Short mmCIF file of C-alpha atoms in Angstrom, two decimals:
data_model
loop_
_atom_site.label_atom_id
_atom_site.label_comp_id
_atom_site.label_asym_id
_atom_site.label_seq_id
_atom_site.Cartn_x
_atom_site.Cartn_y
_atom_site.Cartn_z
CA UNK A 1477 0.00 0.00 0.00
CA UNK A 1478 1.58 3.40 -0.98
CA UNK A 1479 -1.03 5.97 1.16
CA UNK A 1480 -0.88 4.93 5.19
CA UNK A 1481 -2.37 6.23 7.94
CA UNK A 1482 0.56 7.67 9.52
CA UNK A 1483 0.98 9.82 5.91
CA UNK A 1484 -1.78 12.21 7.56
CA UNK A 1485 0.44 13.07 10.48
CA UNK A 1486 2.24 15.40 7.98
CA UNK A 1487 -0.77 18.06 8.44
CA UNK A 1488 -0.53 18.09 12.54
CA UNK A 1489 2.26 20.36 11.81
CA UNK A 1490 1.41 24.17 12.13
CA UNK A 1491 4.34 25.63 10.68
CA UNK A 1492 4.83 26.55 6.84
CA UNK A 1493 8.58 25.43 7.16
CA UNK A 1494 7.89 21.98 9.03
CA UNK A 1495 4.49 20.95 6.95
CA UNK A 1496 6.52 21.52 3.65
CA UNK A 1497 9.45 19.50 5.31
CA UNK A 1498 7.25 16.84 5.73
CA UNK A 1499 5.06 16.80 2.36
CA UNK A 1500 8.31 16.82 0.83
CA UNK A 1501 9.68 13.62 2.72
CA UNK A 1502 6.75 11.62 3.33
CA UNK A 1503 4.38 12.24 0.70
CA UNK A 1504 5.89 13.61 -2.33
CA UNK A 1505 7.91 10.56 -2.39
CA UNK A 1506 4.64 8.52 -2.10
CA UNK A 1507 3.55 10.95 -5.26
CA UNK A 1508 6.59 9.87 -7.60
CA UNK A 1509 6.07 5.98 -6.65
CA UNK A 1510 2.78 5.91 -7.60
CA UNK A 1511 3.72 7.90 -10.44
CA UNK A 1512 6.05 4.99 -11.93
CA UNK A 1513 2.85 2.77 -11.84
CA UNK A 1514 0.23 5.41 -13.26
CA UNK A 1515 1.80 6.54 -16.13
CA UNK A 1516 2.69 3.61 -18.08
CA UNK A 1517 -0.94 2.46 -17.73
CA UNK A 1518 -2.28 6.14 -18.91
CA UNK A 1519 0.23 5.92 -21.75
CA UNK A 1520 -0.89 2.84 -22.80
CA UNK A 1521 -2.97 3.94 -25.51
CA UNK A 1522 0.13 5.96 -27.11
CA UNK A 1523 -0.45 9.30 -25.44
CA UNK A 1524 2.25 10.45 -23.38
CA UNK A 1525 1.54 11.41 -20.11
CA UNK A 1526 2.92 13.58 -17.27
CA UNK A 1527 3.18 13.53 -13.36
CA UNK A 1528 3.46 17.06 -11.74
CA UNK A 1529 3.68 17.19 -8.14
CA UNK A 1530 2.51 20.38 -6.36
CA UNK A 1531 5.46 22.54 -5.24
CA UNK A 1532 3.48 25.24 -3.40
CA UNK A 1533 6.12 27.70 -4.62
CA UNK A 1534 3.94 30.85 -3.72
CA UNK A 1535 3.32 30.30 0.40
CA UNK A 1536 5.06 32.36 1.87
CA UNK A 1537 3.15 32.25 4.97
CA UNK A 1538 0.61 29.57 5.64
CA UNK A 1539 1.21 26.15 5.82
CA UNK A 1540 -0.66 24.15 2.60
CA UNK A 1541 -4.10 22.42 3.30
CA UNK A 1542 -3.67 20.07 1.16
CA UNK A 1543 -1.34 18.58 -1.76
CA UNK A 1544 -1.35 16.74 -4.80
CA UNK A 1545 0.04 15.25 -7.63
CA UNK A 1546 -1.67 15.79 -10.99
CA UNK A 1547 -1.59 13.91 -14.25
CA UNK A 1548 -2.34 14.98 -17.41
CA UNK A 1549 -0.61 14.59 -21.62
CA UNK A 1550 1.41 17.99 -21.06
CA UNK A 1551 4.89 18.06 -19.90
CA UNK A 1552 4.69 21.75 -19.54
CA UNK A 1553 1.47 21.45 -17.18
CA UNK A 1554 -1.54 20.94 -16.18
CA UNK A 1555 -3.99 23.30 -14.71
CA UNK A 1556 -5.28 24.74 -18.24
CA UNK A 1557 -6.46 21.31 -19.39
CA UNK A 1558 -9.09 18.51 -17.74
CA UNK A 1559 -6.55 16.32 -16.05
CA UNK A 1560 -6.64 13.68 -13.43
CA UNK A 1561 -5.39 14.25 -9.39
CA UNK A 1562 -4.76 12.30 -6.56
CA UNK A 1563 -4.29 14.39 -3.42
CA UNK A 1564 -4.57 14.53 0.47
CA UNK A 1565 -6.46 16.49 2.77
CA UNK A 1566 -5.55 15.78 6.70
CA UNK A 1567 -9.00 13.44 6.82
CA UNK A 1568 -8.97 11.98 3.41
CA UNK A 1569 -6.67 11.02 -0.16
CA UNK A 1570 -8.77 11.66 -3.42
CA UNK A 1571 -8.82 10.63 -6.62
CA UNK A 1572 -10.82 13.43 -9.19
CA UNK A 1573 -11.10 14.51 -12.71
CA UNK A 1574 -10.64 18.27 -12.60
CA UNK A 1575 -11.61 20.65 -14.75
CA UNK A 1576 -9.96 24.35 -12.59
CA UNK A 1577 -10.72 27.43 -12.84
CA UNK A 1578 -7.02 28.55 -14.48
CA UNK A 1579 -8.62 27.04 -18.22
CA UNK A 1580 -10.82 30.46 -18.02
CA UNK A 1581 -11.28 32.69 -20.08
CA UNK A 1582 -10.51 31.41 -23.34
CA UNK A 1583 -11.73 27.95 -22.94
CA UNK A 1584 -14.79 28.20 -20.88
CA UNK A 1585 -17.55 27.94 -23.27
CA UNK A 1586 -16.10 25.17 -25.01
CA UNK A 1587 -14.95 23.36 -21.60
CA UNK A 1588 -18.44 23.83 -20.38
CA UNK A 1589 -20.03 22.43 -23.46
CA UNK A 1590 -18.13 19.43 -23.43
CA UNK A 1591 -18.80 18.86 -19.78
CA UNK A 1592 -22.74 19.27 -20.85
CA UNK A 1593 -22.39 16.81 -23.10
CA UNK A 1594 -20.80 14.13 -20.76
CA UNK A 1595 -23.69 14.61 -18.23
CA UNK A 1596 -25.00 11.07 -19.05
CA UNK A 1597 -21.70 9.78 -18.37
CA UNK A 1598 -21.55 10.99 -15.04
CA UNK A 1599 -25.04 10.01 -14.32
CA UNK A 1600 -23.88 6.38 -14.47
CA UNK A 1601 -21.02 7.07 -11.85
CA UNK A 1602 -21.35 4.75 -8.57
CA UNK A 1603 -22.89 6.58 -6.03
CA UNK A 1604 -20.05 6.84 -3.60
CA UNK A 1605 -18.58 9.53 -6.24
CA UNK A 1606 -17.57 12.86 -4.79
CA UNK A 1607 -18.14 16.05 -6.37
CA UNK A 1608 -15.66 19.33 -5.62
CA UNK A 1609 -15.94 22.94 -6.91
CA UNK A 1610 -12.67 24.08 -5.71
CA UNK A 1611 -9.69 21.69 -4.87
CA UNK A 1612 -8.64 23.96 -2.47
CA UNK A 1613 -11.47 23.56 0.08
CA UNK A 1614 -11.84 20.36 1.46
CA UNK A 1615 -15.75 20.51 1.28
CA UNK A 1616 -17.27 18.04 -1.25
CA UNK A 1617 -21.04 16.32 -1.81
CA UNK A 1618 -22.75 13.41 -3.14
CA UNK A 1619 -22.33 13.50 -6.81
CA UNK A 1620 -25.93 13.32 -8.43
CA UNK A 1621 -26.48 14.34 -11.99
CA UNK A 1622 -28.65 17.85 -10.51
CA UNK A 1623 -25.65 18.87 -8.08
CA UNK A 1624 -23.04 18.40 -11.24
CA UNK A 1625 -25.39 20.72 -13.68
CA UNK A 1626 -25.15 23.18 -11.02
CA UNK A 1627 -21.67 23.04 -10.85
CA UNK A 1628 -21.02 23.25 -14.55
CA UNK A 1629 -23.38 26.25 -14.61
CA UNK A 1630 -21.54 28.29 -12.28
CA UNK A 1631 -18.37 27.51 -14.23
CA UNK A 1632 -19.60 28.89 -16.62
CA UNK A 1633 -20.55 32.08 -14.84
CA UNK A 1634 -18.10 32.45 -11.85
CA UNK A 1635 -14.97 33.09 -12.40
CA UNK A 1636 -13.88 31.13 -8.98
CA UNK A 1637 -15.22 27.94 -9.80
CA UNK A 1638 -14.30 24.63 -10.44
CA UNK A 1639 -15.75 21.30 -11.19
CA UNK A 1640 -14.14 18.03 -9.64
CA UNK A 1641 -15.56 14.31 -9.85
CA UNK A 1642 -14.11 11.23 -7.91
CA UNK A 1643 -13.97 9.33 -5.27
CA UNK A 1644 -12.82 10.02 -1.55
CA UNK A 1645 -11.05 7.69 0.35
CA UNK A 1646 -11.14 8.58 4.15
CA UNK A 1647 -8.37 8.09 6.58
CA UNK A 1648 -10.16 5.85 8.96
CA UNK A 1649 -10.73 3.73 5.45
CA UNK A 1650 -6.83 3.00 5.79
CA UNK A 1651 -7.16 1.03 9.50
CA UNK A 1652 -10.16 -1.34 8.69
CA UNK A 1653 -9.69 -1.44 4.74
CA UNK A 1654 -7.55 -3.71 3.10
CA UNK A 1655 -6.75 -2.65 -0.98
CA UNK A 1656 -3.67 -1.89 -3.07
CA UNK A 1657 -3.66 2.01 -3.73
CA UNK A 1658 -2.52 2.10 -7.32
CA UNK A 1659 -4.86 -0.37 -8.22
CA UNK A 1660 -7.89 1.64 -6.75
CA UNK A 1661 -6.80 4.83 -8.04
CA UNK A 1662 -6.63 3.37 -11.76
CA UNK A 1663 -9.91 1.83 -11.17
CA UNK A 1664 -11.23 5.12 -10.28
CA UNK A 1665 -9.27 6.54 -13.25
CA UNK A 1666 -10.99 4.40 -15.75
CA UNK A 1667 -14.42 4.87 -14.45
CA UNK A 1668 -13.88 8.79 -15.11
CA UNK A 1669 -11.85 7.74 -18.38
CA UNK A 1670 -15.25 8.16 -21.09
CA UNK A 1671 -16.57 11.77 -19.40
CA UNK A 1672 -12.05 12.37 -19.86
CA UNK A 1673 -12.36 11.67 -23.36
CA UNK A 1674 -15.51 14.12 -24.26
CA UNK A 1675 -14.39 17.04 -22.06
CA UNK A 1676 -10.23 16.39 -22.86
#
């Protein structure tokens, strides 16, 4: 198993300098190993694919709430195209599509059209899927199709919006749960993989 429970400890620290420390020696490292095992099976269709790991280069002050690492068929980046992102929180690791708000202005009507158009798609998600509008609150709800045309509405019309499908796994889930992270996440990946290939 790559994610443990004692991974979460990381956000008991209060300080910028010693939660960075840690994301940096405990989890990043967790980031590039599953990494080696995601992107060969993303690629495997021919399309080259790209980890980036969050560097929180711009805190200065407070310590991160959460971190990630993202994955998407862009060596430059990632945040102006849908890509995938596994992250943790201090409660919970997720696994999302993401479509974020840095793709506006220039792509939003187009963005949101495709993501209209993959609404039956994510009407036959499994119920335990998550929906987000910003990955940097760790609020989510039930994904139903009525909550995601919301969502997709006010990215079209708020400029701080985003729109995030997926699954949550909690942090109690890693004492009485027994399953192979990389296999889960790609699981997850694949399910999200058809409503990926409209809104890509």
């Amino acid at each position: 198993m790559i994610f443990e429970q004692e991974d979460f400890k990381v956000f008991d620290e209060q300080t910028l300098d010693g939660r960075m420390q840690g994301i940096r020696a405990v989890i990043d490292p967790k980031f590039e190993q599953l990494a080696k095992v995601i992107l060969p099976l993303l690629s495997e269709d021919g399309q080259a694919w790209y980890a980036h790991i969050a560097k929180h280069l711009r805190r200065t002050t407070n310590p991160p709430e959460n971190t990630w690492v993202a994955f998407a068929p862009n060596k430059r980046g990632y945040k102006m195209m849908p890509h995938y992102e596994v992250g943790m929180w201090d409660d919970h690791v997720y696994i999302y599509l993401a479509v974020e708000e840095n793709m506006k202005p220039v792509s939003t009507q187009k963005i949101v059209a495709q993501m209209t158009k993959a609404r039956e798609l994510v009407a036959q998600l499994p119920a335990t899927f998550t929906l987000s509008q910003d990955h940097m609150v760790n609020k989510t709800e039930p994904l139903t199709l009525a909550r995601y045309d919301v969502a997709v509405q006010k990215f079209a019309e708020t400029k701080h919006s985003e729109v995030l499908i997926g699954l949550q796994i909690m942090k109690s889930d890693y004492e009485t749960l027994s399953f192979e992270d990389t296999n889960h996440i790609m699981a997850t990946f694949k399910a999200l993989r058809a409503i990926y290939e409209i809104i890509k």
